[in-house]
Tab-separated table of C-alpha atoms in Angstrom:
chain	number	residue	atom	x	y	z
Q	1	MET	CA	24.279	17.539	7.278
Q	2	LYS	CA	24.045	21.251	6.277
Q	3	ASN	CA	21.215	23.487	6.760
Q	4	HIS	CA	20.581	24.369	3.191
Q	5	VAL	CA	20.083	20.636	2.430
Q	6	LEU	CA	17.720	20.063	5.295
Q	7	ARG	CA	15.617	23.294	4.611
Q	8	PRO	CA	13.837	22.242	1.516
Q	9	LEU	CA	13.516	18.664	2.941
Q	10	PHE	CA	11.457	20.275	5.765
Q	11	VAL	CA	9.437	22.282	3.408
Q	12	VAL	CA	8.401	18.981	1.472
Q	13	MET	CA	7.564	17.151	4.838
Q	14	GLY	CA	5.441	20.230	5.676
Q	15	ILE	CA	3.532	20.078	2.480
Q	16	VAL	CA	2.746	16.353	2.789
Q	17	ALA	CA	1.808	16.814	6.193
Q	18	LEU	CA	-0.673	19.407	5.264
Q	19	ILE	CA	-2.087	17.380	2.451
Q	20	LEU	CA	-2.484	14.480	4.918
Q	21	LEU	CA	-4.384	16.741	7.425
Q	22	ALA	CA	-6.442	18.420	4.825
Q	23	ARG	CA	-7.516	15.090	3.625
Q	24	LEU	CA	-8.848	14.101	6.772
Q	25	VAL	CA	-10.867	17.162	6.752
Q	26	VAL	CA	-12.218	17.188	3.001
Q	27	VAL	CA	-12.899	13.352	2.582
Q	28	PRO	CA	-16.151	12.372	3.879
Q	29	LYS	CA	-16.354	9.743	6.801
Q	30	ASP	CA	-18.259	7.335	4.472
Q	31	PHE	CA	-15.401	7.395	1.615
Q	32	GLY	CA	-13.628	4.105	1.339
Q	33	ALA	CA	-13.817	0.617	0.161
Q	34	HIS	CA	-17.086	-0.875	0.519
Q	35	GLU	CA	-18.744	-4.524	-0.555
Q	36	ARG	CA	-16.917	-4.598	-3.669
Q	37	GLY	CA	-13.628	-4.074	-2.175
Q	38	TYR	CA	-10.683	-1.680	-3.270
Q	39	MET	CA	-10.725	-2.278	-7.048
Q	40	TYR	CA	-14.440	-1.627	-7.569
Q	41	GLY	CA	-16.175	-0.447	-4.515
Q	42	TRP	CA	-14.106	2.452	-3.608
Q	43	HIS	CA	-16.574	5.454	-3.217
Q	44	ARG	CA	-18.569	7.402	-1.267
Q	45	LYS	CA	-21.240	5.258	0.313
Q	46	SER	CA	-24.081	8.009	0.876
Q	47	ASP	CA	-24.117	8.267	-3.087
Q	48	GLU	CA	-25.952	5.096	-3.267
Q	49	GLN	CA	-28.866	6.480	-1.493
Q	50	VAL	CA	-28.568	9.624	-3.817
Q	51	TRP	CA	-29.309	7.453	-6.826
Q	52	LYS	CA	-32.073	5.546	-5.085
Q	53	ASP	CA	-33.863	8.762	-4.332
Q	54	PHE	CA	-34.031	9.693	-8.005
Q	55	LYS	CA	-37.451	10.724	-9.036
Q	56	VAL	CA	-39.531	7.982	-10.751
Q	57	LYS	CA	-41.409	9.325	-13.790
Q	58	TYR	CA	-42.890	6.230	-15.626
Q	59	GLN	CA	-45.356	4.655	-13.161
Q	60	GLY	CA	-46.681	1.812	-15.430
Q	61	LYS	CA	-50.120	0.803	-16.657
Q	62	GLU	CA	-51.393	-0.145	-13.269
Q	63	TYR	CA	-51.176	3.227	-12.112
Q	64	CYS	CA	-53.431	4.425	-14.777
Q	65	GLN	CA	-56.033	1.764	-14.256
Q	66	GLY	CA	-57.106	3.033	-10.867
Q	67	CYS	CA	-58.812	6.093	-12.487
Q	68	HIS	CA	-59.046	5.349	-16.210
Q	69	THR	CA	-60.571	1.762	-15.829
Q	70	ASP	CA	-62.518	2.205	-18.856
Q	71	LYS	CA	-59.689	2.828	-21.135
Q	72	TYR	CA	-57.476	0.380	-19.464
Q	73	ASP	CA	-60.076	-2.401	-20.248
Q	74	ALA	CA	-60.858	-1.277	-23.778
Q	75	ILE	CA	-57.317	-1.237	-24.911
Q	76	ASN	CA	-56.752	-4.698	-23.097
Q	77	LYS	CA	-58.994	-6.347	-25.650
Q	78	THR	CA	-57.072	-5.117	-28.628
Q	79	PRO	CA	-53.612	-6.099	-30.058
Q	80	HIS	CA	-52.403	-2.715	-28.728
Q	81	LYS	CA	-52.466	-4.000	-25.074
Q	82	ILE	CA	-48.904	-4.601	-25.262
Q	83	ILE	CA	-48.235	-0.951	-25.464
Q	84	GLN	CA	-47.706	0.897	-22.211
Q	85	CYS	CA	-50.218	3.957	-21.668
Q	86	GLU	CA	-47.133	6.360	-21.084
Q	87	ASN	CA	-45.480	5.327	-24.483
Q	88	CYS	CA	-48.022	7.816	-26.038
Q	89	HIS	CA	-49.527	9.851	-23.258
Q	90	GLY	CA	-46.060	10.479	-21.813
Q	91	PRO	CA	-44.596	9.861	-18.158
Q	92	ALA	CA	-47.262	10.261	-15.578
Q	93	VAL	CA	-44.796	11.463	-12.796
Q	94	ASP	CA	-47.323	12.545	-10.161
Q	95	HIS	CA	-50.281	12.957	-12.222
Q	96	PRO	CA	-53.120	13.969	-11.634
Q	97	SER	CA	-51.639	16.615	-8.968
Q	98	ASP	CA	-48.232	17.181	-11.158
Q	99	PRO	CA	-48.750	17.411	-14.112
Q	100	PRO	CA	-52.513	17.866	-14.160
Q	101	LYS	CA	-52.744	17.142	-17.815
Q	102	LEU	CA	-50.523	14.947	-19.971
Q	103	GLU	CA	-49.462	15.599	-23.249
Q	104	ILE	CA	-50.428	12.939	-25.798
Q	105	ASP	CA	-47.997	12.127	-28.876
Q	106	ARG	CA	-50.386	11.871	-31.556
Q	107	SER	CA	-47.538	12.363	-34.335
Q	108	ARG	CA	-47.473	10.053	-37.314
Q	109	ALA	CA	-43.849	9.269	-36.379
Q	110	GLN	CA	-45.165	7.681	-33.220
Q	111	CYS	CA	-47.233	5.191	-34.988
Q	112	LEU	CA	-44.651	4.628	-37.622
Q	113	ARG	CA	-42.189	3.322	-35.271
Q	114	CYS	CA	-43.872	0.067	-35.630
Q	115	HIS	CA	-46.203	0.504	-38.732
Q	116	TYR	CA	-43.350	1.614	-41.050
Q	117	PRO	CA	-42.929	-1.499	-43.072
Q	118	LEU	CA	-39.413	-3.128	-42.821
Q	119	PRO	CA	-39.207	-6.435	-44.301
Q	120	TYR	CA	-36.376	-7.782	-42.076
Q	121	PRO	CA	-36.077	-11.492	-41.682
Q	122	THR	CA	-35.057	-12.743	-37.988
Q	123	SER	CA	-36.856	-9.806	-36.726
Q	124	GLY	CA	-40.362	-9.529	-35.511
Q	125	ARG	CA	-40.646	-6.255	-37.429
Q	126	SER	CA	-41.544	-7.978	-40.693
Q	127	LYS	CA	-44.789	-9.427	-38.828
Q	128	ILE	CA	-46.354	-6.231	-38.109
Q	129	ARG	CA	-48.587	-4.617	-40.772
Q	130	GLY	CA	-47.219	-1.289	-42.200
Q	131	ILE	CA	-47.973	1.600	-44.456
Q	132	ASP	CA	-46.003	3.777	-46.740
Q	133	PRO	CA	-46.184	7.166	-45.266
Q	134	ASP	CA	-45.658	9.177	-48.246
Q	135	LYS	CA	-48.503	7.462	-50.069
Q	136	HIS	CA	-51.129	6.587	-47.171
Q	137	ASN	CA	-52.969	10.019	-46.505
Q	138	PRO	CA	-49.750	11.926	-45.812
Q	139	ASP	CA	-50.066	15.185	-43.502
Q	140	VAL	CA	-53.027	13.627	-41.674
Q	141	GLU	CA	-52.776	12.347	-38.081
Q	142	CYS	CA	-53.363	8.557	-37.974
Q	143	SER	CA	-55.900	9.018	-35.214
Q	144	ASN	CA	-58.109	10.979	-37.197
Q	145	CYS	CA	-59.194	7.706	-38.955
Q	146	HIS	CA	-57.749	4.821	-36.705
Q	147	ASN	CA	-58.455	4.616	-32.853
Q	148	PRO	CA	-55.122	3.495	-31.168
Q	149	HIS	CA	-57.211	2.207	-28.358
Q	150	ASN	CA	-59.130	-0.265	-30.796
Q	151	PRO	CA	-56.996	-0.437	-33.884
Q	152	MET	CA	-58.891	-3.600	-35.053
Q	153	GLY	CA	-62.263	-1.748	-34.607
Q	154	GLY	CA	-62.502	-0.257	-38.121
Q	155	LEU	CA	-62.260	3.440	-39.013
Q	156	LYS	CA	-63.732	6.404	-37.117
O	1	MET	CA	24.288	24.730	23.114
O	2	ILE	CA	20.641	24.624	21.261
O	3	SER	CA	19.937	28.155	19.854
O	4	ARG	CA	16.499	29.565	19.984
O	5	ARG	CA	16.015	29.259	16.444
O	6	ASN	CA	17.162	25.549	16.255
O	7	PHE	CA	14.894	24.860	19.110
O	8	LEU	CA	11.868	26.345	17.478
O	9	LYS	CA	12.544	24.439	14.213
O	10	THR	CA	12.825	21.067	15.831
O	11	THR	CA	9.889	21.655	18.035
O	12	ALA	CA	7.613	22.511	15.036
O	13	ALA	CA	8.866	19.527	12.969
O	14	GLY	CA	8.340	17.228	15.976
O	15	ILE	CA	4.837	18.329	16.534
O	16	ALA	CA	3.928	18.125	12.933
O	17	GLY	CA	5.473	14.650	12.804
O	18	ILE	CA	3.297	13.779	15.871
O	19	THR	CA	-0.115	15.361	14.855
O	20	LEU	CA	0.108	13.084	11.673
O	21	PRO	CA	-2.361	10.686	12.648
O	22	LEU	CA	-1.538	7.006	11.903
O	23	ALA	CA	-4.845	6.674	9.949
O	24	ALA	CA	-3.611	9.202	7.555
O	25	PHE	CA	-1.481	6.178	5.997
O	26	GLU	CA	-4.072	3.587	5.598
O	27	ILE	CA	-2.254	0.336	5.453
O	28	VAL	CA	-3.482	-2.081	2.902
O	29	ASP	CA	-3.585	-5.768	4.044
O	30	PRO	CA	-3.782	-8.008	1.012
O	31	ARG	CA	-5.214	-11.078	3.194
O	32	LYS	CA	-8.062	-8.613	4.480
O	33	LEU	CA	-9.058	-7.703	1.031
O	34	MET	CA	-9.034	-11.357	-0.283
O	35	ALA	CA	-11.316	-12.262	2.406
O	36	GLN	CA	-13.508	-9.347	1.815
O	37	GLU	CA	-13.760	-10.604	-1.737
O	38	ALA	CA	-14.394	-14.143	-1.142
O	39	LYS	CA	-17.226	-13.503	1.368
O	40	ASN	CA	-19.542	-11.968	-1.276
O	41	PRO	CA	-22.608	-12.020	0.926
O	42	ALA	CA	-24.816	-10.384	-1.670
O	43	LYS	CA	-28.303	-11.666	-2.307
O	44	VAL	CA	-28.978	-9.844	-5.230
O	45	ARG	CA	-26.908	-9.426	-8.519
O	46	TRP	CA	-28.864	-7.683	-11.301
O	47	VAL	CA	-28.548	-8.962	-14.758
O	48	PHE	CA	-30.380	-7.973	-18.099
O	49	LEU	CA	-31.652	-10.068	-20.821
O	50	VAL	CA	-32.219	-8.893	-24.287
O	51	ASP	CA	-34.255	-11.077	-26.887
O	52	THR	CA	-33.031	-9.707	-30.389
O	53	TYR	CA	-35.646	-11.607	-32.200
O	54	LYS	CA	-38.619	-9.893	-30.404
O	55	CYS	CA	-37.041	-6.481	-30.862
O	56	VAL	CA	-38.830	-4.366	-33.682
O	57	GLY	CA	-36.691	-1.288	-33.534
O	58	CYS	CA	-39.497	0.739	-32.230
O	59	GLY	CA	-37.298	2.903	-29.857
O	60	LEU	CA	-39.874	3.292	-27.237
O	61	CYS	CA	-37.246	2.125	-24.891
O	62	VAL	CA	-34.981	4.996	-25.577
O	63	LYS	CA	-37.681	7.527	-25.375
O	64	ALA	CA	-38.673	6.256	-22.102
O	65	CYS	CA	-34.876	6.020	-20.815
O	66	LYS	CA	-34.277	9.485	-21.674
O	67	GLN	CA	-37.194	11.013	-19.887
O	68	GLU	CA	-36.985	8.820	-16.938
O	69	ASN	CA	-33.435	9.499	-16.419
O	70	GLU	CA	-33.403	13.302	-17.089
O	71	ILE	CA	-31.136	13.009	-20.336
O	72	PRO	CA	-31.949	16.191	-22.439
O	73	TYR	CA	-34.020	14.829	-24.973
O	74	ASP	CA	-32.577	16.411	-28.103
O	75	ALA	CA	-29.040	15.958	-27.266
O	76	ASN	CA	-27.382	13.246	-29.184
O	77	VAL	CA	-26.487	11.263	-26.389
O	78	THR	CA	-28.395	8.283	-24.638
O	79	ARG	CA	-27.945	5.505	-22.060
O	80	THR	CA	-29.533	2.917	-24.203
O	81	TRP	CA	-29.830	2.631	-27.833
O	82	VAL	CA	-30.761	0.222	-30.606
O	83	GLU	CA	-28.631	-0.753	-33.526
O	84	ARG	CA	-30.032	-1.917	-36.866
O	85	TYR	CA	-27.826	-4.327	-38.767
O	86	VAL	CA	-28.574	-5.191	-42.301
O	87	LEU	CA	-26.540	-7.811	-44.102
O	88	THR	CA	-26.781	-8.106	-47.975
O	89	LYS	CA	-26.127	-10.963	-50.278
O	90	ASP	CA	-22.660	-9.485	-51.530
O	91	GLY	CA	-21.573	-10.049	-47.876
O	92	GLU	CA	-21.743	-6.295	-46.950
O	93	ILE	CA	-22.762	-5.417	-43.304
O	94	SER	CA	-24.519	-2.037	-42.910
O	95	ALA	CA	-25.334	-0.695	-39.298
O	96	ASP	CA	-26.708	2.437	-37.934
O	97	THR	CA	-28.612	3.915	-34.980
O	98	PRO	CA	-29.950	7.492	-35.915
O	99	LYS	CA	-30.311	9.432	-32.663
O	100	GLY	CA	-29.904	6.252	-30.838
O	101	ALA	CA	-33.322	4.935	-32.207
O	102	ARG	CA	-34.914	7.678	-29.940
O	103	ASP	CA	-37.711	7.837	-32.885
O	104	GLY	CA	-37.154	4.267	-33.930
O	105	PHE	CA	-36.598	3.160	-37.416
O	106	THR	CA	-38.976	4.767	-39.989
O	107	ASN	CA	-36.771	4.582	-42.919
O	108	SER	CA	-35.439	1.505	-44.963
O	109	LYS	CA	-32.370	3.606	-45.908
O	110	ILE	CA	-29.280	2.980	-43.704
O	111	ASP	CA	-27.988	6.257	-41.985
O	112	LEU	CA	-24.573	6.836	-42.804
O	113	GLY	CA	-24.265	10.091	-40.903
O	114	GLN	CA	-23.450	13.635	-42.284
O	115	GLY	CA	-26.594	13.535	-44.156
O	116	LYS	CA	-25.716	10.630	-46.298
O	117	PHE	CA	-28.163	7.496	-46.733
O	118	LYS	CA	-27.833	4.311	-48.398
O	119	ASP	CA	-30.610	2.630	-49.927
O	120	ILE	CA	-30.865	-1.257	-49.758
O	121	LYS	CA	-33.154	-3.047	-51.974
O	122	LYS	CA	-35.408	-5.631	-50.179
O	123	GLU	CA	-34.489	-8.542	-52.485
O	124	ASP	CA	-30.626	-7.856	-51.486
O	125	ILE	CA	-31.200	-8.392	-47.796
O	126	ASP	CA	-29.884	-11.701	-46.251
O	127	LYS	CA	-30.602	-10.832	-42.800
O	128	ALA	CA	-31.453	-7.795	-40.792
O	129	TYR	CA	-32.364	-7.376	-37.144
O	130	PHE	CA	-32.137	-4.824	-34.285
O	131	VAL	CA	-29.983	-4.942	-31.136
O	132	PRO	CA	-30.650	-3.095	-28.152
O	133	LYS	CA	-27.680	-1.807	-26.255
O	134	LEU	CA	-26.972	-0.628	-22.709
O	135	CYS	CA	-24.395	-0.674	-19.830
O	136	ASN	CA	-23.492	-4.371	-19.237
O	137	GLN	CA	-22.704	-3.687	-15.565
O	138	CYS	CA	-19.402	-5.985	-15.836
O	139	ASP	CA	-18.352	-8.236	-13.097
O	140	ASN	CA	-14.848	-6.561	-13.780
O	141	PRO	CA	-15.662	-3.086	-14.859
O	142	PRO	CA	-12.849	-1.462	-16.516
O	143	CYS	CA	-14.533	1.964	-16.263
O	144	VAL	CA	-14.287	1.690	-12.267
O	145	GLN	CA	-10.729	0.621	-12.349
O	146	VAL	CA	-9.684	3.803	-14.209
O	147	CYS	CA	-11.507	6.401	-12.280
O	148	PRO	CA	-8.615	8.429	-10.506
O	149	VAL	CA	-11.127	9.723	-7.691
O	150	GLY	CA	-13.426	6.951	-6.756
O	151	ALA	CA	-16.409	8.564	-8.484
O	152	THR	CA	-17.655	5.576	-10.330
O	153	TYR	CA	-18.022	2.309	-8.366
O	154	GLN	CA	-19.950	-0.605	-8.138
O	155	THR	CA	-22.679	-1.561	-5.596
O	156	GLU	CA	-23.167	-4.821	-3.886
O	157	ASP	CA	-26.016	-5.874	-6.284
O	158	GLY	CA	-23.600	-5.454	-9.207
O	159	VAL	CA	-24.853	-2.083	-10.677
O	160	VAL	CA	-22.067	0.508	-11.674
O	161	LEU	CA	-22.849	4.046	-10.666
O	162	VAL	CA	-21.518	7.503	-10.936
O	163	ASP	CA	-21.182	9.906	-8.124
O	164	ARG	CA	-22.027	13.204	-9.803
O	165	LYS	CA	-20.654	15.195	-6.798
O	166	TRP	CA	-17.234	13.367	-6.956
O	167	CYS	CA	-16.698	13.128	-10.713
O	168	ILE	CA	-14.170	15.482	-11.953
O	169	GLY	CA	-14.904	14.846	-15.706
O	170	CYS	CA	-11.447	13.490	-16.769
O	171	GLY	CA	-13.288	11.128	-19.162
O	172	TYR	CA	-10.933	8.131	-18.454
O	173	CYS	CA	-14.007	5.903	-17.839
O	174	ILE	CA	-15.546	6.961	-21.114
O	175	MET	CA	-12.290	6.048	-22.753
O	176	GLY	CA	-12.091	2.824	-20.810
O	177	CYS	CA	-15.518	1.321	-21.467
O	178	PRO	CA	-15.085	-1.167	-24.563
O	179	TYR	CA	-18.829	-0.871	-25.089
O	180	GLY	CA	-19.108	2.894	-25.604
O	181	VAL	CA	-21.927	3.049	-23.159
O	182	ARG	CA	-20.668	6.403	-21.305
O	183	PHE	CA	-20.593	10.060	-22.228
O	184	PHE	CA	-20.849	13.262	-20.504
O	185	HIS	CA	-24.120	14.542	-19.326
O	186	PRO	CA	-24.760	17.742	-21.187
O	187	VAL	CA	-26.181	19.415	-18.138
O	188	HIS	CA	-24.343	18.089	-15.094
O	189	HIS	CA	-20.818	17.788	-17.043
O	190	THR	CA	-20.136	14.482	-15.247
O	191	ALA	CA	-19.721	10.997	-16.838
O	192	GLU	CA	-23.176	9.246	-17.354
O	193	LYS	CA	-24.226	5.839	-18.138
O	194	CYS	CA	-27.097	3.443	-17.910
O	195	ASN	CA	-27.492	2.163	-14.206
O	196	PHE	CA	-30.279	-0.195	-14.659
O	197	CYS	CA	-32.638	2.543	-13.278
O	198	TYR	CA	-31.321	1.963	-9.848
O	199	HIS	CA	-33.971	4.046	-8.600
O	200	ARG	CA	-36.659	1.900	-9.949
O	201	ILE	CA	-35.106	-1.635	-9.261
O	202	SER	CA	-34.278	-0.821	-5.725
O	203	LYS	CA	-38.006	-0.186	-5.114
O	204	GLY	CA	-39.052	-3.347	-6.810
O	205	MET	CA	-40.007	-2.009	-10.134
O	206	LYS	CA	-38.556	-2.731	-13.434
O	207	THR	CA	-36.444	-0.395	-15.368
O	208	ALA	CA	-37.994	2.267	-17.539
O	209	CYS	CA	-36.982	0.417	-20.833
O	210	VAL	CA	-38.140	-2.951	-19.800
O	211	ASP	CA	-41.741	-1.467	-18.923
O	212	ALA	CA	-41.595	0.517	-22.254
O	213	CYS	CA	-40.790	-2.311	-24.470
O	214	PRO	CA	-44.312	-3.757	-25.865
O	215	PHE	CA	-42.705	-6.784	-27.234
O	216	GLY	CA	-40.888	-8.246	-24.204
O	217	ALA	CA	-37.379	-7.849	-25.931
O	218	ARG	CA	-35.791	-6.482	-22.706
O	219	LEU	CA	-36.016	-8.206	-19.199
O	220	ILE	CA	-34.251	-7.637	-15.927
O	221	GLY	CA	-33.589	-10.181	-13.159
O	222	ASN	CA	-31.691	-11.251	-10.253
O	223	ILE	CA	-29.211	-14.116	-11.269
O	224	LYS	CA	-28.802	-14.974	-7.628
O	225	ASP	CA	-32.384	-16.090	-7.496
O	226	HIS	CA	-32.768	-19.448	-9.225
O	227	ASN	CA	-36.661	-19.223	-9.561
O	228	ASP	CA	-36.340	-15.682	-11.587
O	229	PRO	CA	-37.527	-16.525	-15.125
O	230	VAL	CA	-34.639	-14.301	-16.371
O	231	THR	CA	-32.212	-16.737	-14.468
O	232	LYS	CA	-33.788	-19.403	-15.893
O	233	ILE	CA	-33.525	-18.618	-19.363
O	234	ILE	CA	-29.868	-17.522	-18.902
O	235	MET	CA	-28.944	-20.667	-17.179
O	236	ASN	CA	-30.811	-23.065	-19.473
O	237	GLU	CA	-31.014	-21.458	-22.921
O	238	ARG	CA	-28.311	-20.387	-25.373
O	239	VAL	CA	-27.345	-16.910	-24.772
O	240	GLY	CA	-24.389	-14.615	-25.499
O	241	VAL	CA	-22.549	-11.658	-24.370
O	242	LEU	CA	-20.740	-8.770	-26.176
O	243	LYS	CA	-16.955	-8.726	-26.504
O	244	GLU	CA	-16.458	-11.559	-24.108
O	245	GLU	CA	-12.831	-11.765	-25.181
O	246	TYR	CA	-12.181	-8.530	-23.218
O	247	GLY	CA	-12.384	-10.310	-19.720
O	248	THR	CA	-14.875	-7.764	-18.378
O	249	LYS	CA	-17.717	-10.456	-17.622
O	250	PRO	CA	-20.726	-8.362	-18.945
O	251	GLN	CA	-23.946	-9.040	-17.394
O	252	VAL	CA	-26.327	-8.208	-20.270
O	253	PHE	CA	-26.991	-11.433	-21.960
O	254	TYR	CA	-28.343	-11.735	-25.504
O	255	VAL	CA	-30.736	-14.132	-27.399
O	256	GLY	CA	-29.981	-14.425	-31.083
O	257	LEU	CA	-26.781	-12.579	-31.031
O	258	SER	CA	-24.875	-12.826	-34.125
O	259	ARG	CA	-21.279	-12.571	-34.870
O	260	GLU	CA	-21.526	-9.258	-36.827
O	261	VAL	CA	-22.644	-7.529	-33.698
O	262	LYS	CA	-19.952	-5.478	-32.125
């Protein structure tokens, strides 16, 4: 065969060889088909550990119980015991070292998440007592009068 | 007689051919692959159970999810969200999820978007309810199949993850998901989705949304454990899944699912 026919062929072969060699260097050793096979498990195995090491922020009620036993016990006697501390107090992360102080959500909007009345049949929402936020003391924080840790205990 | 030029050329081509290791051409053996699939030694398969009767639309799950998983709080993207469905006596279906219900539902008007709201009278309502949504961690995840670089994948315990270092941001998976659970992370610029709080469940904790729900509307469990309360409900009670006809085998099960829910 003539040289001018073979020359581009060699060039293409060279490029393919380069790509394959580069792949050996660039693609990490743990990349390949893992437990879920070629279709669903084709990945870099070490990334699973990256996700497992992601920082936990919400620590749960029991984390708070250790130091704030009085508050934990108090709210557990009320219907609000179903609400996690961190839902209003914010994620604990590494509290008390970081952050030393949590920011409490005292907004009306926070209470209205449940206590804005929506009379929906086939939903638990209709069974929760609600207020009309435009008529019931607008511009005042709910916690000025109501104690969220003891909602049935009368007004402050 | 061989010329110097020809000799050098042939030698170069020959060496290049020899140095190409056989490993560079990975040979796929279908029998080996099938055997790998059939073994399936996993002892854990995470599944999710949503009880729509219990959901009151407070959105505390969405708030917790966004903070736990570092999704920018004010960006209009979220890994989980809550939809509201209101069916009126004239047969009309209205649905909304303002900000993914991050702040709950504190308005009886339906948010139609672009600042428009629809007022529905209490006496016109036939039925109305809330439906929390999240990634279905499908057994046949279409989002994984379409990824051209192997950046999204399924772990042994059934959770679909995204490799942020490997994702090139092509968006195929976002288009491929029939449930619309994927989006671009506004900071990392890679595909983002619910991963059942993989960092929590792998430590024996519950997901942030399950912990945050005051009403027990959200539960996570291991379907391979027959003593798991979630497994018992899925096996013994009437549960539904979303878009079963797509063949994705979704692993988020719903109690009280209604046909209007898409």
